[in-house]
Amino acid sequence: MNKQILKDTAQQLMAGHKGLLAMDESIATCNKRFAEAGIPQTEEYRRKYRELIVTTPKLGECISGAILFDETTKQAAADGTPFIELLVKAGVIPGIKLDEGAKDMPAFPGEKITEGLDGLRERLKNYAAAGLKFAKWRAVIVISDGTPTDGSIYANAHALARYAALCQEANVVPIVEPEVLMDGSHTIERCFEVTQRVLHIVFEVLIQQRIYLEGMILKPNMVVSGISASVQASVDQVAHLTVECLLRCVPAAVPGVAFLSGGQPATDASAHLSAMHVKYKGKLPWALTFSFARAVQQPAMEYWQGKDENVTVAQQLFYKRLSINNAARRGEYTLALEA
Ligand code: 5MM
């Protein structure tokens, strides 16, 4: 492990007002989103869509890194230029999703455990040789009457820590993503309590497994009301409880926190990030940014519909969401930006 390389990469990823782009939808998830938008679910359409994303003009002004799915790392634009090369030329650091998905956890009904540790050391060597400088692993935590259990939180934390250790051995910065799902009718206070428990355990196990905290990034959920809750928390409440939760759990040695959007409406995700910056300007030990997938891609995918003639406008819609989130990172989000 070269600590300097890890620290430098993590700092580059968190620099300025930029964010990270999550474009690591697995084939199944990408196809599901294509089906909802009426786009054919084939490898060629996934390639065309990823070409639209990585060739968006001024992409490198908005994002410092992009998380890819394995299929995308092997694909190229219509002119033959590999996507990884296009990203690097645009000033974007390429990264890779390493987990193999959240599966039903045996003996823990309703809970998930993320798989993908087998053969990871070898896969990492190959990805590092292909120029991928950082990685991501997502654990899924479900809130319901009887969940999450400590059994599932510890199992997922252990997998996250084992993944992170292997990444750091290969000088690849691990993004650690423990996602507490929004699904359910729970209150924001319950989300706070669960997220706090999860982050405490995740950092306990990361430290136990000797993870170099200065060379990693945390990708958590925001603390929000359940998606079906009758009372939805205000923007101020989300900003306050999210940051208070992070301040209780995330060591100051961690260089950055990059949120997932988790199914929040795109405008809410931007407003929440901005409110955190307004409220806590100059008071946070780590950088705070976005690592959204749906909240930046959805309008572009829906407009594109798989049609070449829609690419330019779809790219403008994508760029607009990215630049709005850049403004949010500066604490400058306003509804006028959505006009
Ligand atoms: C892109 O979605 C990622 C998960 O993909 P699979 O379920 O297909 O493996 C996910 O990890 C994503 O990167 C984060 O959740 C952020 O995405 P959202 O849409 O929550 O911002």
GROMACS .gro file of C-alpha atoms and ligand atoms in nm:
model
  360
    1MET     CA    1   0.000   0.000   0.000
    2ASN     CA    2   0.130   0.343  -0.096
    3LYS     CA    3  -0.043   0.582   0.143
    4GLN     CA    4   0.060   0.891  -0.053
    5ILE     CA    5  -0.103   0.763  -0.375
    6LEU     CA    6  -0.423   0.679  -0.188
    7LYS     CA    7  -0.435   1.012  -0.008
    8ASP     CA    8  -0.364   1.209  -0.326
    9THR     CA    9  -0.629   1.024  -0.528
   10ALA     CA   10  -0.890   1.067  -0.253
   11GLN     CA   11  -0.815   1.438  -0.234
   12GLN     CA   12  -0.833   1.480  -0.612
   13LEU     CA   13  -1.172   1.306  -0.609
   14MET     CA   14  -1.306   1.545  -0.345
   15ALA     CA   15  -1.152   1.864  -0.489
   16GLY     CA   16  -1.324   2.197  -0.556
   17HIS     CA   17  -1.697   2.211  -0.619
   18LYS     CA   18  -1.707   1.889  -0.823
   19GLY     CA   19  -1.885   1.563  -0.750
   20LEU     CA   20  -1.862   1.199  -0.849
   21LEU     CA   21  -2.082   1.040  -1.111
   22ALA     CA   22  -2.228   0.697  -1.036
   23MET     CA   23  -2.273   0.536  -1.379
   24ASP     CA   24  -2.216   0.185  -1.247
   25GLU     CA   25  -2.564   0.042  -1.299
   26SER     CA   26  -2.529  -0.333  -1.344
   27ILE     CA   27  -2.678  -0.484  -1.662
   28ALA     CA   28  -2.997  -0.574  -1.473
   29THR     CA   29  -3.042  -0.226  -1.321
   30CYS     CA   30  -2.957  -0.047  -1.646
   31ASN     CA   31  -3.204  -0.264  -1.837
   32LYS     CA   32  -3.471  -0.199  -1.574
   33ARG     CA   33  -3.423   0.178  -1.611
   34PHE     CA   34  -3.419   0.145  -1.993
   35ALA     CA   35  -3.744  -0.055  -1.981
   36GLU     CA   36  -3.910   0.220  -1.773
   37ALA     CA   37  -3.794   0.481  -2.028
   38GLY     CA   38  -3.894   0.269  -2.331
   39ILE     CA   39  -3.535   0.210  -2.447
   40PRO     CA   40  -3.431  -0.128  -2.598
   41GLN     CA   41  -3.240  -0.336  -2.342
   42THR     CA   42  -2.937  -0.448  -2.544
   43GLU     CA   43  -2.561  -0.420  -2.503
   44GLU     CA   44  -2.546  -0.176  -2.798
   45TYR     CA   45  -2.800   0.060  -2.639
   46ARG     CA   46  -2.614   0.046  -2.308
   47ARG     CA   47  -2.296   0.137  -2.504
   48LYS     CA   48  -2.471   0.423  -2.683
   49TYR     CA   49  -2.607   0.554  -2.355
   50ARG     CA   50  -2.268   0.544  -2.186
   51GLU     CA   51  -2.120   0.721  -2.490
   52LEU     CA   52  -2.378   0.997  -2.446
   53ILE     CA   53  -2.271   1.034  -2.082
   54VAL     CA   54  -1.891   1.030  -2.123
   55THR     CA   55  -1.891   1.261  -2.428
   56THR     CA   56  -2.105   1.528  -2.260
   57PRO     CA   57  -1.930   1.861  -2.323
   58LYS     CA   58  -1.758   2.014  -2.017
   59LEU     CA   59  -1.808   1.694  -1.814
   60GLY     CA   60  -1.470   1.743  -1.644
   61GLU     CA   61  -1.580   2.082  -1.510
   62CYS     CA   62  -1.854   1.916  -1.307
   63ILE     CA   63  -1.720   1.580  -1.190
   64SER     CA   64  -1.383   1.464  -1.066
   65GLY     CA   65  -1.452   1.091  -1.101
   66ALA     CA   66  -1.692   0.845  -1.265
   67ILE     CA   67  -1.776   0.500  -1.129
   68LEU     CA   68  -1.810   0.247  -1.410
   69PHE     CA   69  -1.959  -0.101  -1.437
   70ASP     CA   70  -1.734  -0.377  -1.573
   71GLU     CA   71  -1.909  -0.387  -1.914
   72THR     CA   72  -1.848  -0.013  -1.963
   73THR     CA   73  -1.473  -0.044  -1.895
   74LYS     CA   74  -1.446  -0.263  -2.207
   75GLN     CA   75  -1.662  -0.047  -2.432
   76ALA     CA   76  -1.567   0.235  -2.669
   77ALA     CA   77  -1.730   0.526  -2.849
   78ALA     CA   78  -1.850   0.484  -3.208
   79ASP     CA   79  -1.512   0.616  -3.331
   80GLY     CA   80  -1.331   0.339  -3.139
   81THR     CA   81  -1.196   0.550  -2.849
   82PRO     CA   82  -1.229   0.351  -2.525
   83PHE     CA   83  -1.457   0.512  -2.267
   84ILE     CA   84  -1.178   0.505  -2.006
   85GLU     CA   85  -0.958   0.709  -2.242
   86LEU     CA   86  -1.237   0.959  -2.311
   87LEU     CA   87  -1.289   1.014  -1.939
   88VAL     CA   88  -0.920   1.068  -1.872
   89LYS     CA   89  -0.902   1.315  -2.164
   90ALA     CA   90  -1.197   1.502  -2.009
   91GLY     CA   91  -1.008   1.525  -1.678
   92VAL     CA   92  -1.228   1.268  -1.504
   93ILE     CA   93  -1.074   0.992  -1.291
   94PRO     CA   94  -1.221   0.652  -1.385
   95GLY     CA   95  -1.335   0.415  -1.110
   96ILE     CA   96  -1.498   0.073  -1.095
   97LYS     CA   97  -1.785  -0.091  -0.907
   98LEU     CA   98  -1.643  -0.410  -0.753
   99ASP     CA   99  -1.934  -0.562  -0.566
  100GLU     CA  100  -2.141  -0.831  -0.732
  101GLY     CA  101  -2.470  -0.722  -0.588
  102ALA     CA  102  -2.675  -0.744  -0.270
  103LYS     CA  103  -2.825  -1.093  -0.230
  104ASP     CA  104  -3.075  -1.238   0.020
  105MET     CA  105  -2.887  -1.304   0.344
  106PRO     CA  106  -2.927  -1.662   0.465
  107ALA     CA  107  -3.087  -1.690   0.811
  108PHE     CA  108  -3.177  -1.318   0.805
  109PRO     CA  109  -3.517  -1.291   0.634
  110GLY     CA  110  -3.569  -0.961   0.452
  111GLU     CA  111  -3.203  -0.856   0.480
  112LYS     CA  112  -2.923  -0.840   0.221
  113ILE     CA  113  -2.557  -0.928   0.210
  114THR     CA  114  -2.332  -0.800  -0.067
  115GLU     CA  115  -2.122  -1.057  -0.252
  116GLY     CA  116  -1.804  -1.023  -0.459
  117LEU     CA  117  -1.498  -1.088  -0.241
  118ASP     CA  118  -1.393  -1.411  -0.418
  119GLY     CA  119  -1.111  -1.343  -0.665
  120LEU     CA  120  -1.117  -0.972  -0.581
  121ARG     CA  121  -0.738  -0.940  -0.545
  122GLU     CA  122  -0.692  -1.059  -0.907
  123ARG     CA  123  -0.975  -0.844  -1.042
  124LEU     CA  124  -0.822  -0.543  -0.871
  125LYS     CA  125  -0.484  -0.605  -1.033
  126ASN     CA  126  -0.646  -0.610  -1.376
  127TYR     CA  127  -0.856  -0.299  -1.315
  128ALA     CA  128  -0.559  -0.107  -1.172
  129ALA     CA  129  -0.359  -0.200  -1.483
  130ALA     CA  130  -0.646  -0.069  -1.699
  131GLY     CA  131  -0.612   0.273  -1.529
  132LEU     CA  132  -0.896   0.256  -1.276
  133LYS     CA  133  -0.788   0.455  -0.970
  134PHE     CA  134  -1.077   0.410  -0.732
  135ALA     CA  135  -1.357   0.164  -0.662
  136LYS     CA  136  -1.695   0.124  -0.502
  137TRP     CA  137  -1.879  -0.144  -0.299
  138ARG     CA  138  -2.239  -0.101  -0.190
  139ALA     CA  139  -2.400  -0.264   0.112
  140VAL     CA  140  -2.778  -0.248   0.144
  141ILE     CA  141  -2.950  -0.203   0.480
  142VAL     CA  142  -3.326  -0.244   0.503
  143ILE     CA  143  -3.544  -0.064   0.758
  144SER     CA  144  -3.855  -0.256   0.868
  145ASP     CA  145  -4.016  -0.356   1.198
  146GLY     CA  146  -3.752  -0.618   1.276
  147THR     CA  147  -3.458  -0.490   1.072
  148PRO     CA  148  -3.179  -0.408   1.044
  149THR     CA  149  -3.026  -0.666   1.277
  150ASP     CA  150  -2.673  -0.631   1.410
  151GLY     CA  151  -2.602  -0.964   1.239
  152SER     CA  152  -2.660  -0.816   0.895
  153ILE     CA  153  -2.492  -0.484   0.975
  154TYR     CA  154  -2.175  -0.656   1.099
  155ALA     CA  155  -2.166  -0.900   0.804
  156ASN     CA  156  -2.197  -0.612   0.555
  157ALA     CA  157  -1.945  -0.398   0.743
  158HIS     CA  158  -1.698  -0.685   0.738
  159ALA     CA  159  -1.738  -0.730   0.361
  160LEU     CA  160  -1.693  -0.353   0.310
  161ALA     CA  161  -1.375  -0.360   0.520
  162ARG     CA  162  -1.230  -0.666   0.343
  163TYR     CA  163  -1.301  -0.501   0.006
  164ALA     CA  164  -1.146  -0.173   0.123
  165ALA     CA  165  -0.831  -0.350   0.246
  166LEU     CA  166  -0.784  -0.526  -0.089
  167CYS     CA  167  -0.836  -0.197  -0.275
  168GLN     CA  168  -0.576  -0.018  -0.065
  169GLU     CA  169  -0.328  -0.302  -0.116
  170ALA     CA  170  -0.364  -0.231  -0.492
  171ASN     CA  171  -0.338   0.150  -0.439
  172VAL     CA  172  -0.700   0.189  -0.547
  173VAL     CA  173  -0.910   0.426  -0.331
  174PRO     CA  174  -1.214   0.244  -0.188
  175ILE     CA  175  -1.549   0.418  -0.177
  176VAL     CA  176  -1.737   0.256   0.110
  177GLU     CA  177  -2.112   0.269   0.048
  178PRO     CA  178  -2.342   0.149   0.326
  179GLU     CA  179  -2.686   0.245   0.193
  180VAL     CA  180  -2.978   0.257   0.434
  181LEU     CA  181  -3.269   0.232   0.191
  182MET     CA  182  -3.544   0.492   0.184
  183ASP     CA  183  -3.807   0.221   0.127
  184GLY     CA  184  -4.073   0.218   0.401
  185SER     CA  185  -4.296   0.449   0.600
  186HIS     CA  186  -4.050   0.512   0.885
  187THR     CA  187  -3.981   0.855   1.032
  188ILE     CA  188  -3.666   1.057   0.974
  189GLU     CA  189  -3.574   0.993   1.340
  190ARG     CA  190  -3.575   0.617   1.273
  191CYS     CA  191  -3.354   0.673   0.966
  192PHE     CA  192  -3.117   0.875   1.187
  193GLU     CA  193  -3.103   0.599   1.450
  194VAL     CA  194  -3.036   0.325   1.193
  195THR     CA  195  -2.785   0.527   0.988
  196GLN     CA  196  -2.597   0.615   1.307
  197ARG     CA  197  -2.582   0.249   1.415
  198VAL     CA  198  -2.468   0.140   1.069
  199LEU     CA  199  -2.194   0.405   1.041
  200HIS     CA  200  -2.065   0.333   1.393
  201ILE     CA  201  -2.032  -0.035   1.311
  202VAL     CA  202  -1.884   0.029   0.966
  203PHE     CA  203  -1.608   0.250   1.110
  204GLU     CA  204  -1.550   0.012   1.402
  205VAL     CA  205  -1.484  -0.269   1.155
  206LEU     CA  206  -1.289  -0.052   0.906
  207ILE     CA  207  -1.055   0.047   1.188
  208GLN     CA  208  -1.030  -0.314   1.312
  209GLN     CA  209  -0.931  -0.420   0.959
  210ARG     CA  210  -0.661  -0.147   0.948
  211ILE     CA  211  -0.811   0.061   0.671
  212TYR     CA  212  -0.612   0.377   0.598
  213LEU     CA  213  -0.888   0.631   0.663
  214GLU     CA  214  -0.709   0.914   0.480
  215GLY     CA  215  -0.721   0.703   0.163
  216MET     CA  216  -1.093   0.620   0.146
  217ILE     CA  217  -1.423   0.797   0.076
  218LEU     CA  218  -1.759   0.733   0.245
  219LYS     CA  219  -2.073   0.718   0.030
  220PRO     CA  220  -2.371   0.723   0.266
  221ASN     CA  221  -2.743   0.789   0.233
  222MET     CA  222  -2.879   1.119   0.353
  223VAL     CA  223  -3.095   1.097   0.666
  224VAL     CA  224  -3.448   1.129   0.525
  225SER     CA  225  -3.805   1.017   0.595
  226GLY     CA  226  -3.915   0.681   0.452
  227ILE     CA  227  -4.040   0.722   0.097
  228SER     CA  228  -4.397   0.621   0.200
  229ALA     CA  229  -4.404   0.814   0.528
  230SER     CA  230  -4.709   1.034   0.565
  231VAL     CA  231  -4.498   1.319   0.706
  232GLN     CA  232  -4.192   1.414   0.501
  233ALA     CA  233  -3.909   1.600   0.676
  234SER     CA  234  -3.822   1.951   0.561
  235VAL     CA  235  -3.504   2.040   0.374
  236ASP     CA  236  -3.362   2.194   0.693
  237GLN     CA  237  -3.436   1.884   0.899
  238VAL     CA  238  -3.268   1.658   0.644
  239ALA     CA  239  -2.961   1.880   0.630
  240HIS     CA  240  -2.939   1.906   1.010
  241LEU     CA  241  -2.994   1.539   1.095
  242THR     CA  242  -2.770   1.415   0.814
  243VAL     CA  243  -2.474   1.627   0.920
  244GLU     CA  244  -2.530   1.562   1.293
  245CYS     CA  245  -2.531   1.190   1.221
  246LEU     CA  246  -2.209   1.211   1.018
  247LEU     CA  247  -2.039   1.426   1.284
  248ARG     CA  248  -2.112   1.155   1.541
  249CYS     CA  249  -1.978   0.871   1.330
  250VAL     CA  250  -1.724   0.970   1.062
  251PRO     CA  251  -1.364   1.025   1.178
  252ALA     CA  252  -1.207   1.357   1.074
  253ALA     CA  253  -0.925   1.163   0.905
  254VAL     CA  254  -1.166   1.062   0.626
  255PRO     CA  255  -1.112   1.315   0.344
  256GLY     CA  256  -1.459   1.310   0.198
  257VAL     CA  257  -1.823   1.211   0.207
  258ALA     CA  258  -2.008   1.174  -0.126
  259PHE     CA  259  -2.381   1.110  -0.095
  260LEU     CA  260  -2.593   0.869  -0.296
  261SER     CA  261  -2.936   1.002  -0.392
  262GLY     CA  262  -3.124   0.682  -0.309
  263GLY     CA  263  -3.438   0.756  -0.511
  264GLN     CA  264  -3.495   1.112  -0.384
  265PRO     CA  265  -3.639   1.347  -0.645
  266ALA     CA  266  -3.345   1.519  -0.818
  267THR     CA  267  -3.445   1.863  -0.690
  268ASP     CA  268  -3.466   1.740  -0.328
  269ALA     CA  269  -3.122   1.579  -0.345
  270SER     CA  270  -2.971   1.909  -0.466
  271ALA     CA  271  -3.161   2.119  -0.211
  272HIS     CA  272  -3.049   1.891   0.074
  273LEU     CA  273  -2.682   1.902  -0.026
  274SER     CA  274  -2.694   2.279  -0.059
  275ALA     CA  275  -2.866   2.329   0.278
  276MET     CA  276  -2.592   2.123   0.448
  277HIS     CA  277  -2.330   2.359   0.304
  278VAL     CA  278  -2.523   2.671   0.399
  279LYS     CA  279  -2.582   2.550   0.755
  280TYR     CA  280  -2.237   2.407   0.826
  281LYS     CA  281  -2.006   2.624   0.615
  282GLY     CA  282  -1.651   2.609   0.754
  283LYS     CA  283  -1.754   2.371   1.035
  284LEU     CA  284  -1.703   2.029   0.877
  285PRO     CA  285  -1.386   1.817   0.900
  286TRP     CA  286  -1.443   1.643   0.567
  287ALA     CA  287  -1.545   1.758   0.217
  288LEU     CA  288  -1.912   1.697   0.136
  289THR     CA  289  -2.029   1.630  -0.220
  290PHE     CA  290  -2.254   1.416  -0.438
  291SER     CA  291  -2.209   1.076  -0.599
  292PHE     CA  292  -2.553   1.051  -0.754
  293ALA     CA  293  -2.679   0.818  -1.025
  294ARG     CA  294  -3.054   0.863  -1.070
  295ALA     CA  295  -3.064   1.224  -0.945
  296VAL     CA  296  -2.831   1.338  -1.224
  297GLN     CA  297  -2.907   1.091  -1.505
  298GLN     CA  298  -3.284   1.044  -1.499
  299PRO     CA  299  -3.394   1.348  -1.706
  300ALA     CA  300  -3.129   1.278  -1.971
  301MET     CA  301  -3.219   0.910  -2.002
  302GLU     CA  302  -3.589   0.985  -2.029
  303TYR     CA  303  -3.534   1.248  -2.300
  304TRP     CA  304  -3.288   1.037  -2.498
  305GLN     CA  305  -3.525   0.741  -2.553
  306GLY     CA  306  -3.247   0.564  -2.742
  307LYS     CA  307  -3.266   0.810  -3.036
  308ASP     CA  308  -2.950   0.960  -3.192
  309GLU     CA  309  -3.131   1.285  -3.273
  310ASN     CA  310  -3.199   1.336  -2.899
  311VAL     CA  311  -2.837   1.305  -2.784
  312THR     CA  312  -2.748   1.675  -2.781
  313VAL     CA  313  -3.046   1.784  -2.572
  314ALA     CA  314  -3.009   1.482  -2.342
  315GLN     CA  315  -2.647   1.584  -2.281
  316GLN     CA  316  -2.761   1.939  -2.201
  317LEU     CA  317  -3.011   1.803  -1.947
  318PHE     CA  318  -2.739   1.586  -1.792
  319TYR     CA  319  -2.494   1.878  -1.777
  320LYS     CA  320  -2.762   2.095  -1.620
  321ARG     CA  321  -2.820   1.851  -1.332
  322LEU     CA  322  -2.448   1.818  -1.274
  323SER     CA  323  -2.391   2.193  -1.269
  324ILE     CA  324  -2.689   2.241  -1.036
  325ASN     CA  325  -2.525   1.999  -0.795
  326ASN     CA  326  -2.197   2.188  -0.829
  327ALA     CA  327  -2.391   2.495  -0.714
  328ALA     CA  328  -2.539   2.287  -0.429
  329ARG     CA  329  -2.189   2.195  -0.318
  330ARG     CA  330  -2.115   2.567  -0.292
  331GLY     CA  331  -2.438   2.617  -0.092
  332GLU     CA  332  -2.586   2.814  -0.383
  333TYR     CA  333  -2.882   2.600  -0.489
  334THR     CA  334  -3.203   2.789  -0.561
  335LEU     CA  335  -3.523   2.682  -0.734
  336ALA     CA  336  -3.446   2.944  -1.002
  337LEU     CA  337  -3.163   2.719  -1.123
  338GLU     CA  338  -3.424   2.459  -1.219
  339ALA     CA  339  -3.602   2.695  -1.458
  3405MM     C1  340  -2.599   0.295  -1.011
  3405MM     O1  341  -2.657   0.223  -0.908
  3405MM     C2  342  -2.565   0.158  -0.819
  3405MM     C3  343  -2.610   0.020  -0.788
  3405MM     O2  344  -2.619  -0.046  -0.904
  3405MM     P1  345  -2.667  -0.199  -0.904
  3405MM     O3  346  -2.782  -0.209  -0.806
  3405MM     O4  347  -2.708  -0.217  -1.043
  3405MM     O5  348  -2.550  -0.280  -0.864
  3405MM     C4  349  -2.565   0.228  -0.685
  3405MM     O6  350  -2.466   0.176  -0.601
  3405MM     C5  351  -2.543   0.372  -0.704
  3405MM     O7  352  -2.411   0.393  -0.744
  3405MM     C6  353  -2.569   0.448  -0.576
  3405MM     O8  354  -2.677   0.395  -0.505
  3405MM     C7  355  -2.600   0.589  -0.611
  3405MM     O9  356  -2.711   0.588  -0.698
  3405MM     P2  357  -2.838   0.673  -0.663
  3405MM    O10  358  -2.932   0.649  -0.775
  3405MM    O11  359  -2.885   0.621  -0.531
  3405MM    O12  360  -2.786   0.815  -0.654
   0.00000   0.00000   0.00000
